[in-house]
Amino acid sequence: MTRRIPTLLAATMLVCGAAPAAGQTWAVDDPVLKRIWTLGMEESHAERIAQPLLDSIGPRLTGSPGMKAANDWAVALLQSWGIEARNEQYGTWRGWRRGITHIDLVAPRVRTLEGTMLAWSPGTNGRKVEAPVVVPPLGGDSAALARWLTTVRGKFVAISFPQPTCRPDAHYEEYGTEGALERMREARSLAEAAFRRSVPQTRDFHRRLEEAGAAGILTSNWSRDVGVNKVFHTETERTPVLDLSCEDYGLVYRLAANGQGPVVRLEADAEFLGEVPVYNTIGVIRGSELPDEYVLLSAHYDSWDAASGATDNGTGSTTMLEAMRILKQAYPNPKRTILLALWGGEEQGLNGSRRFAAMHPEVVEGLQALFNQDNGTGRVVNISMQGLVGAGAHFGKWLARVPAEITRHIDLQIPGAPGGGGSDYASFICAGAPAFSLSSLSWSYGTVTWHTNRDTYDKIVFEEIRNNATLTAMLAYLASEDPERVPRERRVLPPRRAASQGMAQRGPGVPSEWPQCRPGAERYGS
Ligand SMILES: [Zn+2]
């Protein structure tokens, strides 16, 4: 069920007879809420939190020196605001340091290519590797592929589907003649399906190419907009694996497929650092009345590393840090304990938050509410009650006190359904603890920034971050002050068939069983 907050607020306003003030609309005269508004909307630190984090420290791949630097920086920042903070080790991971990637086409003509190593790729050990590029045979069987593997030693192999166009579909829609978009799409999907039948797209195949002695593996994971690729990881140990831009990959592929003798020169540095400790960064503002009950502000801090991890999840991290700064000033003696958790290892399976939940049963037990943000820079537009039947009444009460300038965008999903994964609130809702996702408007998150080479500082819309940090601080204050605990009574989940009919909500569909808590990996490969 979806309930729009404006209705709720409008009702409250009628009762109070309050006229909207210029710029903000208050249902109650609460000096703490007003102070939070001033600090969050008019005296925001969001830019000065995000800029050094994203530009100077940069991406925060789990197990990388960048992640550890970001952990230490956050602790120092919190302490500079007078907030108790620590890094808490939750396990270890495969340490890796990214160095430069430099890749050039040197024949049949010279062009510097836009490309980078996948995460955890080996480099070239200080050498420049120059070799021809070859492409796999199409249309053959697995025996043909195996025969081809015997020919790749010392060569660069291009194994991704070469996109017929690096234009987004919207161009075809806007400029093509009637049916042009459909014709292009059909041709593309037929060609891609045929390609995928011939060429495996797995990390296992990377390993087979490594065993066959390939000099390097060229891939391209285009994200369907100009200049945007998604860049994930590989598990090879000697053979570098690169992602090339849609355009440059297509160029090199076509030269090879047409027998025009492409030669590539690669210089790439990477360092494996062995098994390294990994941390969650924890901040604490102790509760004065109910210190064993918790309001937890939550965001994953780790990222993929082809850009800066700005919207995944620098924005969620900035929002939660900024909310803590605001709360320390506007509400320094909370009733319940306010915790900040900047999680590690989310991208490898919610490992930081799952380990935290296992290591801190007292927090799971005493949780009043957890607010997690992890889907980009947009203003919060959707909050699901995650299947807790009593949660909606509390959110209704809290949000009625938040200015309409913030709440008018928000849909509450009541009762919603418990998330089984997706982000770190799932590590708590699985135990029935009140854990919620502050879900953002997209701002083209899925295409342009999520796990891409374009997830950079400039993509942040700070007006939206100010809105979200102010909202989060207000929710934390209101949840902390609430005279009652948020109840944990679970809805009866519909049978699977009903789940697929009309019960759809954002993200995965309504599950038929309450998701089970998983332990979270304590180390790489465990
Ligand atoms: Zn994320």
Short mmCIF file of C-alpha atoms and ligand atoms in Angstrom, two decimals:
data_model
loop_
_atom_site.label_atom_id
_atom_site.label_comp_id
_atom_site.label_asym_id
_atom_site.label_seq_id
_atom_site.Cartn_x
_atom_site.Cartn_y
_atom_site.Cartn_z
CA MET A 1 0.00 0.00 0.00
CA THR A 2 1.24 3.44 -0.80
CA ARG A 3 0.38 6.43 1.28
CA ARG A 4 1.35 9.93 0.36
CA ILE A 5 2.62 12.07 3.18
CA PRO A 6 1.20 15.38 1.91
CA THR A 7 -2.30 14.14 2.80
CA LEU A 8 -1.14 13.43 6.32
CA LEU A 9 0.54 16.78 6.59
CA ALA A 10 -2.34 18.68 5.11
CA ALA A 11 -4.56 17.15 7.76
CA THR A 12 -2.14 18.15 10.50
CA MET A 13 -1.92 21.67 9.18
CA LEU A 14 -5.68 22.03 9.10
CA VAL A 15 -5.85 20.98 12.73
CA CYS A 16 -3.14 23.41 13.74
CA GLY A 17 -4.34 26.14 11.46
CA ALA A 18 -0.71 26.95 10.67
CA ALA A 19 0.03 29.00 7.60
CA PRO A 20 3.06 27.93 5.54
CA ALA A 21 6.05 30.08 6.47
CA ALA A 22 8.30 31.32 3.72
CA GLY A 23 10.63 28.44 2.92
CA GLN A 24 9.44 25.93 5.49
CA THR A 25 6.25 24.58 6.94
CA TRP A 26 6.16 23.54 10.58
CA ALA A 27 3.41 21.43 12.08
CA VAL A 28 4.77 21.98 15.60
CA ASP A 29 6.94 24.60 17.20
CA ASP A 30 9.99 22.50 18.02
CA PRO A 31 13.29 24.36 18.51
CA VAL A 32 15.39 21.24 17.87
CA LEU A 33 13.74 20.65 14.48
CA LYS A 34 14.19 24.33 13.59
CA ARG A 35 17.87 24.19 14.57
CA ILE A 36 18.31 21.03 12.47
CA TRP A 37 16.75 22.85 9.51
CA THR A 38 19.09 25.83 9.89
CA LEU A 39 22.20 23.65 10.22
CA GLY A 40 21.21 21.30 7.41
CA MET A 41 19.65 23.62 4.85
CA GLU A 42 21.35 26.95 5.45
CA GLU A 43 24.71 26.03 6.98
CA SER A 44 25.37 22.74 5.24
CA HIS A 45 28.79 21.07 5.32
CA ALA A 46 27.86 18.54 2.63
CA GLU A 47 30.30 19.92 0.03
CA ARG A 48 33.17 20.14 2.44
CA ILE A 49 32.57 16.55 3.55
CA ALA A 50 32.20 15.11 0.06
CA GLN A 51 34.95 17.00 -1.77
CA PRO A 52 38.06 15.80 0.12
CA LEU A 53 36.58 12.32 0.46
CA LEU A 54 35.77 11.86 -3.22
CA ASP A 55 38.45 13.98 -4.89
CA SER A 56 41.46 13.52 -2.63
CA ILE A 57 40.95 10.07 -1.11
CA GLY A 58 38.89 8.89 -4.09
CA PRO A 59 37.38 5.43 -4.53
CA ARG A 60 37.13 3.03 -1.63
CA LEU A 61 37.48 -0.50 -2.92
CA THR A 62 37.30 -3.06 -0.12
CA GLY A 63 40.83 -4.02 0.91
CA SER A 64 42.45 -1.06 -0.84
CA PRO A 65 44.58 1.62 0.84
CA GLY A 66 41.92 4.14 -0.27
CA MET A 67 39.29 2.43 1.88
CA LYS A 68 41.56 2.45 4.93
CA ALA A 69 42.45 6.13 4.33
CA ALA A 70 38.73 6.93 4.15
CA ASN A 71 38.08 5.04 7.42
CA ASP A 72 40.82 7.01 9.19
CA TRP A 73 39.62 10.30 7.66
CA ALA A 74 36.05 9.74 8.85
CA VAL A 75 37.18 8.97 12.40
CA ALA A 76 39.25 12.17 12.48
CA LEU A 77 36.35 14.18 11.02
CA LEU A 78 33.86 12.86 13.58
CA GLN A 79 36.31 13.50 16.41
CA SER A 80 36.82 17.07 15.16
CA TRP A 81 33.08 17.55 15.74
CA GLY A 82 33.40 16.14 19.26
CA ILE A 83 31.82 12.81 18.31
CA GLU A 84 33.20 9.55 19.70
CA ALA A 85 34.40 7.45 16.75
CA ARG A 86 36.39 4.31 15.95
CA ASN A 87 37.22 1.89 13.20
CA GLU A 88 36.00 -1.57 14.07
CA GLN A 89 37.59 -4.50 12.25
CA TYR A 90 35.03 -6.99 10.97
CA GLY A 91 37.31 -9.26 8.99
CA THR A 92 39.99 -9.28 6.33
CA TRP A 93 39.95 -9.01 2.54
CA ARG A 94 42.18 -9.34 -0.48
CA GLY A 95 44.40 -6.24 -0.43
CA TRP A 96 45.07 -4.55 -3.75
CA ARG A 97 46.42 -1.19 -4.81
CA ARG A 98 45.49 0.27 -8.21
CA GLY A 99 48.29 2.00 -10.11
CA ILE A 100 48.18 3.65 -13.53
CA THR A 101 46.62 2.11 -16.59
CA HIS A 102 47.96 3.39 -19.87
CA ILE A 103 46.86 1.76 -23.09
CA ASP A 104 47.57 2.81 -26.70
CA LEU A 105 46.68 1.54 -30.11
CA VAL A 106 50.01 1.63 -31.99
CA ALA A 107 49.02 -0.03 -35.31
CA PRO A 108 47.54 0.40 -37.86
CA ARG A 109 47.50 3.94 -36.43
CA VAL A 110 48.19 5.62 -33.15
CA ARG A 111 45.45 6.39 -30.68
CA THR A 112 45.56 6.55 -26.89
CA LEU A 113 42.65 4.44 -25.70
CA GLU A 114 40.27 5.13 -22.87
CA GLY A 115 40.62 2.15 -20.61
CA THR A 116 41.32 0.99 -17.10
CA MET A 117 42.03 -2.22 -15.25
CA LEU A 118 39.21 -4.08 -13.59
CA ALA A 119 39.47 -4.16 -9.80
CA TRP A 120 41.95 -6.74 -8.47
CA SER A 121 43.51 -7.11 -11.93
CA PRO A 122 47.21 -7.89 -12.06
CA GLY A 123 49.34 -5.28 -13.84
CA THR A 124 52.26 -5.63 -16.24
CA ASN A 125 54.95 -5.50 -13.52
CA GLY A 126 56.63 -2.34 -14.73
CA ARG A 127 56.86 -3.50 -18.34
CA LYS A 128 55.22 -2.20 -21.48
CA VAL A 129 53.49 -5.10 -23.16
CA GLU A 130 52.99 -4.72 -26.91
CA ALA A 131 50.98 -7.35 -28.75
CA PRO A 132 48.41 -7.90 -31.50
CA VAL A 133 44.70 -8.01 -30.70
CA VAL A 134 42.62 -11.05 -31.64
CA VAL A 135 38.91 -11.81 -31.36
CA PRO A 136 37.24 -15.17 -30.69
CA PRO A 137 35.57 -17.14 -33.49
CA LEU A 138 31.79 -16.76 -33.66
CA GLY A 139 29.23 -19.42 -34.51
CA GLY A 140 31.42 -22.38 -33.57
CA ASP A 141 31.01 -24.92 -30.78
CA SER A 142 33.02 -25.34 -27.58
CA ALA A 143 35.60 -27.41 -29.48
CA ALA A 144 36.16 -24.47 -31.85
CA LEU A 145 36.62 -22.19 -28.87
CA ALA A 146 39.09 -24.61 -27.28
CA ARG A 147 41.09 -24.75 -30.55
CA TRP A 148 41.14 -20.97 -30.68
CA LEU A 149 42.43 -20.85 -27.07
CA THR A 150 45.59 -22.62 -28.27
CA THR A 151 46.33 -19.62 -30.53
CA VAL A 152 46.06 -16.73 -28.05
CA ARG A 153 49.43 -16.99 -26.29
CA GLY A 154 51.13 -13.58 -26.15
CA LYS A 155 48.13 -11.77 -27.65
CA PHE A 156 45.50 -9.38 -26.38
CA VAL A 157 42.06 -10.95 -26.64
CA ALA A 158 38.89 -8.88 -27.03
CA ILE A 159 36.04 -10.91 -25.54
CA SER A 160 33.10 -8.52 -25.06
CA PHE A 161 30.27 -8.00 -27.50
CA PRO A 162 31.15 -5.07 -29.77
CA GLN A 163 28.22 -2.67 -29.56
CA PRO A 164 26.87 -1.71 -33.01
CA THR A 165 26.36 1.80 -31.68
CA CYS A 166 27.59 3.69 -28.62
CA ARG A 167 24.66 6.08 -28.89
CA PRO A 168 21.97 5.78 -26.25
CA ASP A 169 18.62 4.49 -27.53
CA ALA A 170 17.12 7.93 -26.93
CA HIS A 171 18.99 9.24 -30.00
CA TYR A 172 17.29 6.68 -32.23
CA GLU A 173 13.98 7.55 -30.70
CA GLU A 174 14.43 11.27 -31.23
CA TYR A 175 16.14 11.36 -34.63
CA GLY A 176 15.49 8.04 -36.38
CA THR A 177 12.82 7.50 -38.99
CA GLU A 178 9.78 5.55 -37.90
CA GLY A 179 10.82 2.14 -36.58
CA ALA A 180 14.55 2.99 -36.51
CA LEU A 181 14.83 2.37 -32.78
CA GLU A 182 13.06 -0.99 -33.01
CA ARG A 183 15.18 -2.08 -36.00
CA MET A 184 18.42 -1.15 -34.23
CA ARG A 185 17.34 -2.88 -31.03
CA GLU A 186 16.34 -6.06 -32.81
CA ALA A 187 19.57 -6.23 -34.80
CA ARG A 188 21.58 -5.57 -31.66
CA SER A 189 19.87 -8.15 -29.50
CA LEU A 190 20.16 -10.84 -32.21
CA ALA A 191 23.86 -10.09 -32.67
CA GLU A 192 24.50 -10.00 -28.94
CA ALA A 193 22.68 -13.28 -28.32
CA ALA A 194 24.73 -14.95 -31.08
CA PHE A 195 27.94 -13.52 -29.63
CA ARG A 196 27.14 -14.73 -26.14
CA ARG A 197 26.43 -18.24 -27.43
CA SER A 198 29.97 -18.35 -28.78
CA VAL A 199 31.96 -16.45 -26.17
CA PRO A 200 31.56 -17.02 -22.40
CA GLN A 201 31.34 -13.83 -20.37
CA THR A 202 32.48 -15.24 -17.04
CA ARG A 203 35.44 -14.79 -14.72
CA ASP A 204 36.10 -18.49 -15.30
CA PHE A 205 36.72 -17.67 -18.95
CA HIS A 206 39.24 -14.98 -17.85
CA ARG A 207 41.08 -17.78 -16.03
CA ARG A 208 41.05 -20.04 -19.12
CA LEU A 209 42.50 -17.21 -21.17
CA GLU A 210 45.15 -16.68 -18.51
CA GLU A 211 46.04 -20.38 -18.57
CA ALA A 212 46.25 -20.15 -22.37
CA GLY A 213 48.86 -17.41 -21.99
CA ALA A 214 46.95 -14.35 -23.26
CA ALA A 215 48.94 -11.11 -22.84
CA GLY A 216 45.83 -9.31 -21.67
CA ILE A 217 42.05 -9.44 -21.79
CA LEU A 218 40.06 -6.54 -23.26
CA THR A 219 36.46 -6.12 -22.22
CA SER A 220 33.82 -3.40 -22.41
CA ASN A 221 30.75 -3.24 -20.21
CA TRP A 222 28.86 -0.37 -21.79
CA SER A 223 26.19 1.27 -19.64
CA ARG A 224 24.00 2.51 -22.51
CA ASP A 225 24.85 6.17 -22.31
CA VAL A 226 27.61 8.24 -23.90
CA GLY A 227 30.97 7.58 -22.26
CA VAL A 228 29.64 5.39 -19.48
CA ASN A 229 30.89 1.90 -18.63
CA LYS A 230 30.35 -0.28 -15.59
CA VAL A 231 33.62 -1.65 -14.24
CA PHE A 232 33.69 -4.64 -11.90
CA HIS A 233 36.43 -7.09 -10.98
CA THR A 234 38.43 -10.05 -12.18
CA GLU A 235 40.15 -12.93 -10.41
CA THR A 236 43.11 -13.50 -12.72
CA GLU A 237 46.57 -13.57 -11.17
CA ARG A 238 48.99 -12.78 -14.03
CA THR A 239 46.93 -11.58 -16.97
CA PRO A 240 45.69 -7.98 -16.85
CA VAL A 241 41.98 -7.52 -17.56
CA LEU A 242 40.89 -4.15 -18.90
CA ASP A 243 37.70 -2.30 -19.58
CA LEU A 244 37.77 -0.09 -22.68
CA SER A 245 35.23 2.58 -23.56
CA CYS A 246 32.46 1.50 -25.90
CA GLU A 247 34.01 3.49 -28.75
CA ASP A 248 37.61 2.36 -28.28
CA TYR A 249 36.64 -1.25 -27.72
CA GLY A 250 34.55 -1.19 -30.89
CA LEU A 251 37.46 0.32 -32.82
CA VAL A 252 39.97 -2.30 -31.70
CA TYR A 253 37.48 -5.13 -32.18
CA ARG A 254 36.53 -4.08 -35.72
CA LEU A 255 40.19 -3.70 -36.72
CA ALA A 256 40.87 -7.24 -35.50
CA ALA A 257 37.71 -8.76 -36.96
CA ASN A 258 38.48 -7.18 -40.34
CA GLY A 259 42.12 -8.33 -40.41
CA GLN A 260 43.57 -4.82 -40.18
CA GLY A 261 46.28 -5.79 -37.72
CA PRO A 262 45.61 -3.86 -34.51
CA VAL A 263 48.54 -3.77 -32.07
CA VAL A 264 48.11 -2.48 -28.54
CA ARG A 265 50.70 -1.36 -26.02
CA LEU A 266 49.81 -1.63 -22.34
CA GLU A 267 51.47 -0.36 -19.22
CA ALA A 268 49.52 -1.11 -16.03
CA ASP A 269 50.56 -1.08 -12.39
CA ALA A 270 48.84 -3.02 -9.65
CA GLU A 271 50.02 -4.40 -6.37
CA PHE A 272 48.55 -7.27 -4.39
CA LEU A 273 48.88 -6.56 -0.68
CA GLY A 274 47.94 -9.93 0.80
CA GLU A 275 45.23 -10.38 3.40
CA VAL A 276 44.47 -6.99 5.00
CA PRO A 277 42.12 -5.99 7.85
CA VAL A 278 38.83 -4.32 6.86
CA TYR A 279 36.70 -2.03 9.00
CA ASN A 280 33.37 -0.39 9.64
CA THR A 281 33.64 3.21 10.85
CA ILE A 282 31.43 3.72 13.90
CA GLY A 283 30.35 7.03 15.47
CA VAL A 284 28.48 7.32 18.75
CA ILE A 285 26.40 9.99 20.48
CA ARG A 286 25.46 8.31 23.77
CA GLY A 287 21.86 8.20 24.89
CA SER A 288 21.11 9.99 28.15
CA GLU A 289 17.95 8.11 29.16
CA LEU A 290 17.92 4.90 27.16
CA PRO A 291 21.57 4.28 26.22
CA ASP A 292 20.88 0.64 25.33
CA GLU A 293 18.37 1.58 22.66
CA TYR A 294 19.72 2.71 19.31
CA VAL A 295 18.97 4.89 16.34
CA LEU A 296 21.44 3.82 13.66
CA LEU A 297 22.40 6.03 10.70
CA SER A 298 23.74 3.69 8.06
CA ALA A 299 25.45 3.88 4.68
CA HIS A 300 28.06 1.77 2.97
CA TYR A 301 31.33 3.55 2.59
CA ASP A 302 33.14 1.18 0.24
CA SER A 303 32.81 1.54 -3.54
CA TRP A 304 33.90 0.19 -6.87
CA ASP A 305 36.93 2.01 -8.12
CA ALA A 306 36.73 3.03 -11.79
CA ALA A 307 35.72 6.53 -10.63
CA SER A 308 35.24 8.07 -7.18
CA GLY A 309 32.24 6.16 -5.83
CA ALA A 310 30.44 9.51 -5.58
CA THR A 311 26.81 8.39 -5.71
CA ASP A 312 27.56 4.80 -4.70
CA ASN A 313 27.84 5.57 -1.97
CA GLY A 314 29.69 8.80 -1.25
CA THR A 315 26.32 10.56 -1.15
CA GLY A 316 24.82 8.20 1.42
CA SER A 317 28.01 8.43 3.49
CA THR A 318 28.06 12.23 3.23
CA THR A 319 24.38 12.36 4.20
CA MET A 320 24.95 10.28 7.34
CA LEU A 321 28.15 12.12 8.35
CA GLU A 322 26.41 15.46 7.87
CA ALA A 323 23.39 14.25 9.86
CA MET A 324 25.74 13.31 12.73
CA ARG A 325 27.36 16.77 12.61
CA ILE A 326 23.92 18.38 12.74
CA LEU A 327 22.70 16.13 15.57
CA LYS A 328 25.80 16.74 17.68
CA GLN A 329 25.01 20.46 17.57
CA ALA A 330 21.21 20.48 17.64
CA TYR A 331 20.60 17.44 19.86
CA PRO A 332 23.79 16.68 21.81
CA ASN A 333 22.09 14.67 24.59
CA PRO A 334 19.77 12.26 22.81
CA LYS A 335 17.34 10.12 24.73
CA ARG A 336 18.48 6.96 22.91
CA THR A 337 22.01 6.31 21.65
CA ILE A 338 22.58 7.57 18.11
CA LEU A 339 25.03 5.45 16.14
CA LEU A 340 26.64 6.10 12.79
CA ALA A 341 27.85 3.11 10.80
CA LEU A 342 29.81 3.55 7.58
CA TRP A 343 30.00 -0.01 6.35
CA GLY A 344 32.83 -1.77 4.57
CA GLY A 345 32.46 -4.61 2.10
CA GLU A 346 28.89 -3.89 0.97
CA GLU A 347 29.74 -4.44 -2.69
CA GLN A 348 30.99 -7.96 -1.95
CA GLY A 349 27.75 -8.99 -0.19
CA LEU A 350 26.84 -6.62 2.70
CA ASN A 351 29.79 -8.07 4.60
CA GLY A 352 30.48 -5.14 6.95
CA SER A 353 26.88 -4.75 8.12
CA ARG A 354 26.21 -8.49 8.32
CA ARG A 355 29.31 -8.97 10.45
CA PHE A 356 28.35 -5.98 12.63
CA ALA A 357 24.88 -7.41 13.25
CA ALA A 358 26.48 -10.73 14.25
CA MET A 359 29.11 -9.02 16.44
CA HIS A 360 26.60 -6.68 18.13
CA PRO A 361 23.42 -8.57 19.06
CA GLU A 362 22.79 -5.83 21.67
CA VAL A 363 22.38 -3.26 18.89
CA VAL A 364 20.05 -5.51 16.88
CA GLU A 365 18.07 -6.18 20.08
CA GLY A 366 17.97 -2.53 21.14
CA LEU A 367 17.36 -1.06 17.69
CA GLN A 368 14.69 1.61 17.66
CA ALA A 369 15.25 2.43 13.98
CA LEU A 370 17.93 2.19 11.33
CA PHE A 371 17.95 4.61 8.39
CA ASN A 372 20.07 3.53 5.44
CA GLN A 373 20.68 5.48 2.24
CA ASP A 374 22.32 3.89 -0.77
CA ASN A 375 20.83 4.63 -4.16
CA GLY A 376 22.27 7.83 -5.41
CA THR A 377 22.15 11.57 -5.06
CA GLY A 378 18.39 12.09 -5.36
CA ARG A 379 16.03 13.38 -2.72
CA VAL A 380 14.32 10.69 -0.69
CA VAL A 381 11.05 9.78 -2.41
CA ASN A 382 10.18 6.38 -0.99
CA ILE A 383 10.39 4.67 2.37
CA SER A 384 9.16 1.10 2.79
CA MET A 385 8.05 -0.16 6.19
CA GLN A 386 9.82 -3.41 5.25
CA GLY A 387 6.88 -5.56 6.28
CA LEU A 388 6.70 -4.31 9.89
CA VAL A 389 3.00 -3.69 10.44
CA GLY A 390 3.42 -1.18 13.28
CA ALA A 391 6.12 0.95 11.68
CA GLY A 392 3.84 3.07 9.49
CA ALA A 393 2.19 4.76 12.47
CA HIS A 394 5.59 5.85 13.77
CA PHE A 395 6.76 7.18 10.39
CA GLY A 396 3.44 8.98 9.97
CA LYS A 397 3.92 10.65 13.34
CA TRP A 398 7.56 11.57 12.68
CA LEU A 399 7.08 12.84 9.15
CA ALA A 400 4.09 14.94 10.15
CA ARG A 401 6.60 17.06 12.11
CA VAL A 402 9.08 17.38 9.24
CA PRO A 403 8.50 20.39 6.96
CA ALA A 404 6.40 19.73 3.88
CA GLU A 405 9.25 21.04 1.72
CA ILE A 406 10.94 17.70 2.49
CA THR A 407 8.01 15.31 3.00
CA ARG A 408 5.94 16.26 -0.04
CA HIS A 409 8.23 14.11 -2.19
CA ILE A 410 7.96 11.00 -0.02
CA ASP A 411 5.75 7.95 -0.56
CA LEU A 412 5.48 5.60 2.39
CA GLN A 413 5.07 1.92 1.52
CA ILE A 414 2.85 0.49 4.26
CA PRO A 415 3.46 -2.24 5.22
CA GLY A 416 5.89 -2.90 2.36
CA ALA A 417 7.94 -6.07 2.33
CA PRO A 418 11.30 -6.99 3.88
CA GLY A 419 14.31 -6.49 1.60
CA GLY A 420 16.42 -9.62 1.25
CA GLY A 421 19.50 -7.82 -0.03
CA GLY A 422 20.34 -4.79 -2.09
CA SER A 423 21.82 -2.78 0.73
CA ASP A 424 22.75 -2.89 4.39
CA TYR A 425 19.32 -2.42 6.00
CA ALA A 426 18.75 -6.04 4.90
CA SER A 427 21.33 -7.19 7.47
CA PHE A 428 18.94 -6.03 10.23
CA ILE A 429 15.42 -6.41 8.83
CA CYS A 430 16.19 -10.11 8.40
CA ALA A 431 16.16 -10.29 12.22
CA GLY A 432 12.92 -8.32 12.34
CA ALA A 433 14.75 -5.24 13.67
CA PRO A 434 13.27 -1.94 12.40
CA ALA A 435 15.64 -1.09 9.54
CA PHE A 436 14.56 1.17 6.70
CA SER A 437 15.86 2.33 3.35
CA LEU A 438 15.61 6.04 2.54
CA SER A 439 15.14 5.49 -1.15
CA SER A 440 16.17 8.24 -3.56
CA LEU A 441 14.93 9.63 -6.83
CA SER A 442 17.08 8.11 -9.57
CA TRP A 443 18.88 10.99 -11.35
CA SER A 444 19.85 8.27 -13.90
CA TYR A 445 21.66 6.33 -11.17
CA GLY A 446 21.36 2.90 -12.83
CA THR A 447 22.78 4.04 -16.15
CA VAL A 448 25.12 6.92 -15.47
CA THR A 449 26.71 6.46 -12.05
CA TRP A 450 26.01 3.05 -10.44
CA HIS A 451 29.30 1.11 -10.60
CA THR A 452 30.49 3.26 -13.51
CA ASN A 453 33.56 5.16 -14.64
CA ARG A 454 31.53 8.38 -14.36
CA ASP A 455 30.55 8.21 -10.70
CA THR A 456 32.32 11.44 -9.82
CA TYR A 457 31.89 14.46 -7.53
CA ASP A 458 30.19 16.59 -10.20
CA LYS A 459 27.25 14.13 -10.36
CA ILE A 460 26.23 15.02 -6.81
CA VAL A 461 23.23 17.33 -6.58
CA PHE A 462 23.93 19.08 -3.30
CA GLU A 463 20.48 20.57 -3.00
CA GLU A 464 19.22 16.99 -2.73
CA ILE A 465 21.93 16.00 -0.23
CA ARG A 466 21.03 18.94 2.03
CA ASN A 467 17.41 17.80 1.90
CA ASN A 468 18.38 14.22 2.76
CA ALA A 469 20.81 15.06 5.58
CA THR A 470 18.21 17.36 7.14
CA LEU A 471 15.54 14.67 6.80
CA THR A 472 17.83 12.02 8.30
CA ALA A 473 18.79 14.21 11.27
CA MET A 474 15.12 14.98 11.91
CA LEU A 475 14.11 11.31 11.68
CA ALA A 476 16.96 10.36 14.05
CA TYR A 477 15.84 13.00 16.56
CA LEU A 478 12.16 12.04 16.32
CA ALA A 479 12.86 8.29 16.52
CA SER A 480 15.14 8.86 19.50
CA GLU A 481 12.54 10.95 21.34
CA ASP A 482 9.58 8.69 20.50
CA PRO A 483 7.96 7.55 23.78
CA GLU A 484 7.43 4.10 22.27
CA ARG A 485 9.58 1.50 20.60
CA VAL A 486 8.91 0.75 16.94
CA PRO A 487 7.13 -2.62 17.13
CA ARG A 488 8.57 -5.66 15.40
CA GLU A 489 5.38 -7.44 14.48
CA ARG A 490 5.74 -8.84 10.97
CA ARG A 491 3.12 -8.89 8.29
CA VAL A 492 1.94 -12.19 6.90
CA LEU A 493 3.66 -12.36 3.55
CA PRO A 494 1.47 -13.31 0.62
CA PRO A 495 1.92 -16.63 -1.16
CA ARG A 496 4.24 -16.46 -4.13
CA ARG A 497 1.45 -16.11 -6.72
CA ALA A 498 -0.08 -13.09 -4.99
CA ALA A 499 3.40 -11.68 -4.66
CA SER A 500 3.64 -11.35 -8.42
CA GLN A 501 0.23 -9.72 -8.74
CA GLY A 502 -0.17 -6.15 -7.69
CA MET A 503 2.08 -6.36 -4.66
CA ALA A 504 5.11 -5.11 -6.54
CA GLN A 505 7.27 -2.51 -4.89
CA ARG A 506 10.65 -1.08 -5.75
CA GLY A 507 13.51 -3.51 -5.94
CA PRO A 508 12.89 -7.22 -5.71
CA GLY A 509 9.27 -8.32 -5.50
CA VAL A 510 7.53 -9.26 -2.28
CA PRO A 511 9.13 -12.43 -0.95
CA SER A 512 6.89 -15.23 0.30
CA GLU A 513 9.05 -15.86 3.35
CA TRP A 514 10.83 -13.51 5.70
CA PRO A 515 14.46 -13.30 4.52
CA GLN A 516 16.98 -15.18 6.65
CA CYS A 517 19.99 -13.46 8.19
CA ARG A 518 23.26 -14.48 6.57
CA PRO A 519 26.58 -14.29 8.41
CA GLY A 520 28.63 -12.12 6.03
CA ALA A 521 32.06 -13.16 4.80
CA GLU A 522 34.81 -12.70 7.36
CA ARG A 523 37.50 -13.07 4.72
CA TYR A 524 37.95 -13.29 0.94
CA GLY A 525 36.80 -16.67 -0.34
CA SER A 526 35.02 -17.64 2.90
ZN ZN B 1 25.75 1.07 -3.04
#
